[in-house]
Amino acid sequence: MPKQIVALLLLALLGACSDPPDPPLRVGTNVWPGYEPLYLARDLNFFNAQQVRLVEYPNASEVLRSFRNDAIEVAAVTLDEALLLHDHTPDIRIILGLDYSNGGDALLAQPGIRTLAELKGRRVGVENTALGAYMLSLALESIGMFSSEVQIVPLTVDAHETAFKNKTVDAVVTFEPVKSKLLAVQAEQLFDSAQVPGKIMDVLVTREKYLTTRRKQIDLLIKSWFQAVDYAQRNAADFARRTAAREKIGEAEFTTSLQGIHLLDARENHALFDPAQRRILMQVERLSGFMLEHHLIESPIPGDIIFPQRFAAP
């Protein structure tokens, strides 16, 4: 047999034995300005479509369902949603802090309803997640009221604006960009997350198995997040230009909405996940206590839900 043919056969055999490339890492989000650095990273080519694929859903419930069904490997969720997922998916791990809501979440009422006390007996739209219940509880408890004193109307976030404008609810617990849209039609802001600093945060989660099988892609995603946050902080106008259309608001509105959101960079994530400081663990303990008390989760959350990250420099 000619040497050239033998060489070709050997190359073909080696190619057949090599592992196929990993499929794209699927990352699920819903619409929220605090998740936009992920899309900015894609826009700036910090990763490509073969490495990471962003999947946008209309609401948080769809993100949670897809994660439970293993239709996505990574999800951007609120911390309470991560704890809810743990009941169904005990191998979930929190791998990154994305942002703190510092006014981005709010309880808004129809024009003319100017105080929390006036909500007694009225209809309040709340997304069917722990965050909605948590925000409403924090707001009402600030004046000595309880959630049982209002009529809860379950609403996914994509229905908030329509329900409010059609006056099928008297108030709604919502977040950006819906918050800015409703304020533009004279909604009354009765309470927001700036009044409970550090209690409302978003995180990135995955399953423990993917920290081994898809680790390079996860590390790339995290590095890209840090690069995008740094870019957004240094180039605010360009960030708004690239992003506002995705959020279906104007650039000025998007910039305003970001004032109620604190994006977490590499340095802050180092501190958040530092075992000596226990910052994220204390967040989990505080929120899981509330959720247990209100029967939103069935059992205490173990500390190993937090992956002991050691972040690479961006």
mmCIF file of C-alpha atoms in Angstrom, residues 118-243:
data_model
loop_
_atom_site.group_PDB
_atom_site.id
_atom_site.type_symbol
_atom_site.label_atom_id
_atom_site.label_comp_id
_atom_site.label_asym_id
_atom_site.label_seq_id
_atom_site.Cartn_x
_atom_site.Cartn_y
_atom_site.Cartn_z
ATOM 1 C CA GLU A 118 -54.519 52.608 50.655
ATOM 2 C CA LEU A 119 -53.767 49.180 49.150
ATOM 3 C CA LYS A 120 -55.754 47.414 51.864
ATOM 4 C CA GLY A 121 -58.331 45.185 50.164
ATOM 5 C CA ARG A 122 -57.140 46.177 46.674
ATOM 6 C CA ARG A 123 -55.816 44.048 43.794
ATOM 7 C CA VAL A 124 -52.017 43.803 43.589
ATOM 8 C CA GLY A 125 -50.392 42.110 40.587
ATOM 9 C CA VAL A 126 -47.406 39.958 41.561
ATOM 10 C CA GLU A 127 -45.277 37.623 39.444
ATOM 11 C CA ASN A 128 -45.666 34.060 40.642
ATOM 12 C CA THR A 129 -42.157 33.875 42.131
ATOM 13 C CA ALA A 130 -40.771 34.394 45.593
ATOM 14 C CA LEU A 131 -39.296 37.783 44.637
ATOM 15 C CA GLY A 132 -42.725 39.295 44.012
ATOM 16 C CA ALA A 133 -43.994 37.966 47.330
ATOM 17 C CA TYR A 134 -40.794 39.089 49.080
ATOM 18 C CA MET A 135 -40.979 42.641 47.700
ATOM 19 C CA LEU A 136 -44.673 42.958 48.555
ATOM 20 C CA SER A 137 -44.060 41.612 52.045
ATOM 21 C CA LEU A 138 -41.153 44.022 52.639
ATOM 22 C CA ALA A 139 -43.262 46.950 51.440
ATOM 23 C CA LEU A 140 -46.330 46.148 53.539
ATOM 24 C CA GLU A 141 -44.341 45.177 56.633
ATOM 25 C CA SER A 142 -42.735 48.633 56.540
ATOM 26 C CA ILE A 143 -46.107 50.035 57.673
ATOM 27 C CA GLY A 144 -47.277 47.062 59.729
ATOM 28 C CA MET A 145 -49.499 45.454 57.068
ATOM 29 C CA PHE A 146 -49.491 41.857 55.830
ATOM 30 C CA SER A 147 -49.852 40.340 52.359
ATOM 31 C CA SER A 148 -53.132 38.744 53.458
ATOM 32 C CA GLU A 149 -54.637 42.246 53.655
ATOM 33 C CA VAL A 150 -54.487 42.732 49.859
ATOM 34 C CA GLN A 151 -55.886 40.725 46.936
ATOM 35 C CA ILE A 152 -52.988 38.963 45.178
ATOM 36 C CA VAL A 153 -53.362 38.746 41.380
ATOM 37 C CA PRO A 154 -50.740 36.382 39.849
ATOM 38 C CA LEU A 155 -49.179 38.026 36.774
ATOM 39 C CA THR A 156 -46.113 37.112 34.715
ATOM 40 C CA VAL A 157 -43.917 40.126 33.966
ATOM 41 C CA ASP A 158 -44.940 40.249 30.298
ATOM 42 C CA ALA A 159 -48.507 40.958 31.488
ATOM 43 C CA HIS A 160 -47.663 43.706 34.014
ATOM 44 C CA GLU A 161 -47.868 46.695 31.688
ATOM 45 C CA THR A 162 -51.135 45.674 30.018
ATOM 46 C CA ALA A 163 -52.851 44.733 33.284
ATOM 47 C CA PHE A 164 -51.861 48.048 34.851
ATOM 48 C CA LYS A 165 -52.923 50.169 31.877
ATOM 49 C CA ASN A 166 -56.227 48.273 31.607
ATOM 50 C CA LYS A 167 -56.741 48.802 35.353
ATOM 51 C CA THR A 168 -57.322 45.117 36.039
ATOM 52 C CA VAL A 169 -54.993 45.652 39.014
ATOM 53 C CA ASP A 170 -54.756 48.549 41.432
ATOM 54 C CA ALA A 171 -51.029 48.093 41.925
ATOM 55 C CA VAL A 172 -48.223 45.864 40.686
ATOM 56 C CA VAL A 173 -44.849 44.644 41.939
ATOM 57 C CA THR A 174 -42.665 45.041 38.866
ATOM 58 C CA PHE A 175 -39.173 45.909 37.670
ATOM 59 C CA GLU A 176 -37.277 47.619 34.860
ATOM 60 C CA PRO A 177 -37.963 48.246 32.027
ATOM 61 C CA VAL A 178 -41.699 47.950 32.900
ATOM 62 C CA LYS A 179 -41.201 50.207 35.911
ATOM 63 C CA SER A 180 -40.090 53.168 33.744
ATOM 64 C CA LYS A 181 -42.927 52.572 31.268
ATOM 65 C CA LEU A 182 -45.548 52.701 34.028
ATOM 66 C CA LEU A 183 -44.021 55.735 35.714
ATOM 67 C CA ALA A 184 -44.327 57.463 32.333
ATOM 68 C CA VAL A 185 -48.116 57.018 32.545
ATOM 69 C CA GLN A 186 -48.273 58.573 36.031
ATOM 70 C CA ALA A 187 -48.059 55.419 38.151
ATOM 71 C CA GLU A 188 -47.457 56.186 41.840
ATOM 72 C CA GLN A 189 -44.280 54.621 43.263
ATOM 73 C CA LEU A 190 -45.051 53.441 46.787
ATOM 74 C CA PHE A 191 -41.928 51.374 47.527
ATOM 75 C CA ASP A 192 -38.749 50.260 45.782
ATOM 76 C CA SER A 193 -35.700 48.083 46.352
ATOM 77 C CA ALA A 194 -33.535 51.108 47.229
ATOM 78 C CA GLN A 195 -35.368 51.081 50.579
ATOM 79 C CA VAL A 196 -34.027 47.572 51.288
ATOM 80 C CA PRO A 197 -30.437 47.835 49.971
ATOM 81 C CA GLY A 198 -28.629 44.575 49.251
ATOM 82 C CA LYS A 199 -31.691 42.364 49.669
ATOM 83 C CA ILE A 200 -32.633 41.925 46.000
ATOM 84 C CA MET A 201 -29.934 40.446 43.765
ATOM 85 C CA ASP A 202 -29.489 38.459 40.563
ATOM 86 C CA VAL A 203 -27.125 35.549 40.125
ATOM 87 C CA LEU A 204 -25.900 33.109 37.500
ATOM 88 C CA VAL A 205 -26.593 29.424 38.205
ATOM 89 C CA THR A 206 -25.727 26.076 36.654
ATOM 90 C CA ARG A 207 -25.829 22.401 37.594
ATOM 91 C CA GLU A 208 -22.835 20.915 39.372
ATOM 92 C CA LYS A 209 -22.100 18.482 36.515
ATOM 93 C CA TYR A 210 -21.540 21.346 34.079
ATOM 94 C CA LEU A 211 -18.823 22.802 36.293
ATOM 95 C CA THR A 212 -16.810 19.794 35.107
ATOM 96 C CA THR A 213 -18.123 18.967 31.651
ATOM 97 C CA ARG A 214 -18.556 22.566 30.399
ATOM 98 C CA ARG A 215 -16.066 24.395 32.599
ATOM 99 C CA LYS A 216 -14.120 26.155 29.819
ATOM 100 C CA GLN A 217 -17.313 27.634 28.394
ATOM 101 C CA ILE A 218 -18.539 28.688 31.844
ATOM 102 C CA ASP A 219 -15.189 30.346 32.587
ATOM 103 C CA LEU A 220 -15.401 32.161 29.234
ATOM 104 C CA LEU A 221 -18.929 33.331 30.041
ATOM 105 C CA ILE A 222 -17.848 34.700 33.429
ATOM 106 C CA LYS A 223 -14.773 36.408 31.969
ATOM 107 C CA SER A 224 -16.981 37.932 29.262
ATOM 108 C CA TRP A 225 -19.390 39.251 31.912
ATOM 109 C CA PHE A 226 -16.546 41.060 33.688
ATOM 110 C CA GLN A 227 -15.276 42.498 30.399
ATOM 111 C CA ALA A 228 -18.763 43.666 29.451
ATOM 112 C CA VAL A 229 -19.434 45.294 32.839
ATOM 113 C CA ASP A 230 -16.104 47.117 32.571
ATOM 114 C CA TYR A 231 -16.989 48.265 29.036
ATOM 115 C CA ALA A 232 -20.468 49.394 30.121
ATOM 116 C CA GLN A 233 -19.048 51.441 32.976
ATOM 117 C CA ARG A 234 -16.511 53.170 30.722
ATOM 118 C CA ASN A 235 -18.804 53.570 27.698
ATOM 119 C CA ALA A 236 -22.261 54.237 29.141
ATOM 120 C CA ALA A 237 -23.621 55.993 26.038
ATOM 121 C CA ASP A 238 -22.558 53.182 23.706
ATOM 122 C CA PHE A 239 -23.956 50.589 26.114
ATOM 123 C CA ALA A 240 -27.326 52.382 25.999
ATOM 124 C CA ARG A 241 -27.177 52.693 22.203
ATOM 125 C CA ARG A 242 -26.495 48.985 21.733
ATOM 126 C CA THR A 243 -29.011 47.831 24.321
#
